[in-house]
């Protein structure tokens, strides 16, 4: 395993086909050698890939030699279902969870037992006290559903007060928003470690689509530069690597506790970024 001077973690999504599984296996095998703190595994919209998440977590725990953090959300039909899920994770050796609100599972109507991430954090802490490190999400550029900055910090603090141990941000490309967010958190009594989420830039159209869905801002100067490359994928990737490397450097110099990379199940962009950051 390669020694890393940058505390880093990697996020994957569960594969839905044999081809996707082949790609993911090749990706985690490369990235697990970079000495990450943990690997996280998402689930599909509405909890549609819960079984795939379970299988992927099991595979990574058995084969990677790296701690694994499954995402869980308010997808449980009842409390007993969630307890069984958490018990299975505990028995498998999971020590960290990423707890999110998420969406209701496909085909499930009516309210479930958990409506907000804070409800879920509280339930996990009460049901499994001190068994899991709980990571939650936060949004320096504000959640798409937030009506005011005040509501953003109100809901974030509720998750912290319920027992969250740390938070990972939505990705962003403006360091000022992160450091301003930290200042605002301090003023609102939020003092848990907040790790920046980092999205490598490899495909401009995909980035635009993702950013529109999650409310992440692509600065105008970046859009202009990316637009100018047209279909030149190599130039987009080189420009993206320069931009994201400088972003990470500023975050780490400013005291960020680490970096969480949204890999999109691809290794190359993440590995090039890692090598840049570790060979400055």
mmCIF file of N, CA, C and O in Angstrom, residues 178-179 182 194 196 248-258:
data_model
loop_
_atom_site.group_PDB
_atom_site.id
_atom_site.type_symbol
_atom_site.label_atom_id
_atom_site.label_comp_id
_atom_site.label_asym_id
_atom_site.label_seq_id
_atom_site.Cartn_x
_atom_site.Cartn_y
_atom_site.Cartn_z
ATOM 1 N N UNK A 178 -16.645 27.238 0.797
ATOM 2 C CA UNK A 178 -16.344 26.270 1.844
ATOM 3 C C UNK A 178 -15.917 26.966 3.129
ATOM 4 O O UNK A 178 -16.439 26.674 4.220
ATOM 5 N N UNK A 179 -14.974 27.896 3.018
ATOM 6 C CA UNK A 179 -14.470 28.550 4.227
ATOM 7 C C UNK A 179 -15.526 29.466 4.856
ATOM 8 O O UNK A 179 -15.596 29.573 6.086
ATOM 9 N N UNK A 182 -17.747 27.142 6.795
ATOM 10 C CA UNK A 182 -17.159 26.777 8.091
ATOM 11 C C UNK A 182 -17.374 27.880 9.119
ATOM 12 O O UNK A 182 -17.712 27.610 10.289
ATOM 13 N N UNK A 194 -15.653 18.833 8.909
ATOM 14 C CA UNK A 194 -16.396 18.938 7.648
ATOM 15 C C UNK A 194 -15.410 18.735 6.503
ATOM 16 O O UNK A 194 -14.544 19.581 6.237
ATOM 17 N N UNK A 196 -14.368 18.334 2.619
ATOM 18 C CA UNK A 196 -14.846 18.740 1.295
ATOM 19 C C UNK A 196 -15.036 17.540 0.367
ATOM 20 O O UNK A 196 -14.187 16.647 0.305
ATOM 21 N N UNK A 248 -7.977 21.625 -4.371
ATOM 22 C CA UNK A 248 -7.629 20.783 -3.235
ATOM 23 C C UNK A 248 -6.461 21.365 -2.442
ATOM 24 O O UNK A 248 -6.448 21.308 -1.201
ATOM 25 N N UNK A 249 -5.482 21.926 -3.147
ATOM 26 C CA UNK A 249 -4.343 22.536 -2.461
ATOM 27 C C UNK A 249 -4.813 23.655 -1.538
ATOM 28 O O UNK A 249 -4.377 23.747 -0.374
ATOM 29 N N UNK A 250 -5.692 24.507 -2.042
ATOM 30 C CA UNK A 250 -6.174 25.625 -1.221
ATOM 31 C C UNK A 250 -6.987 25.122 -0.032
ATOM 32 O O UNK A 250 -6.886 25.667 1.076
ATOM 33 N N UNK A 251 -7.778 24.094 -0.249
ATOM 34 C CA UNK A 251 -8.587 23.548 0.849
ATOM 35 C C UNK A 251 -7.693 22.957 1.938
ATOM 36 O O UNK A 251 -7.907 23.197 3.133
ATOM 37 N N UNK A 252 -6.697 22.191 1.541
ATOM 38 C CA UNK A 252 -5.812 21.561 2.524
ATOM 39 C C UNK A 252 -4.962 22.590 3.257
ATOM 40 O O UNK A 252 -4.771 22.504 4.474
ATOM 41 N N UNK A 253 -4.455 23.581 2.532
ATOM 42 C CA UNK A 253 -3.689 24.642 3.176
ATOM 43 C C UNK A 253 -4.544 25.437 4.155
ATOM 44 O O UNK A 253 -4.057 25.950 5.160
ATOM 45 N N UNK A 254 -5.852 25.535 3.858
ATOM 46 C CA UNK A 254 -6.767 26.254 4.731
ATOM 47 C C UNK A 254 -7.259 25.451 5.911
ATOM 48 O O UNK A 254 -8.048 25.955 6.719
ATOM 49 N N UNK A 255 -6.825 24.200 6.025
ATOM 50 C CA UNK A 255 -7.164 23.402 7.194
ATOM 51 C C UNK A 255 -8.217 22.345 7.002
ATOM 52 O O UNK A 255 -8.683 21.750 7.989
ATOM 53 N N UNK A 256 -8.631 22.061 5.771
ATOM 54 C CA UNK A 256 -9.616 20.995 5.547
ATOM 55 C C UNK A 256 -9.086 19.680 6.114
ATOM 56 O O UNK A 256 -7.897 19.367 5.959
ATOM 57 N N UNK A 257 -9.939 18.899 6.788
ATOM 58 C CA UNK A 257 -9.460 17.684 7.463
ATOM 59 C C UNK A 257 -9.146 16.524 6.522
ATOM 60 O O UNK A 257 -8.673 15.485 6.965
ATOM 61 N N UNK A 258 -9.399 16.685 5.246
ATOM 62 C CA UNK A 258 -9.160 15.629 4.266
ATOM 63 C C UNK A 258 -9.950 15.928 3.015
ATOM 64 O O UNK A 258 -10.517 17.025 2.864
#
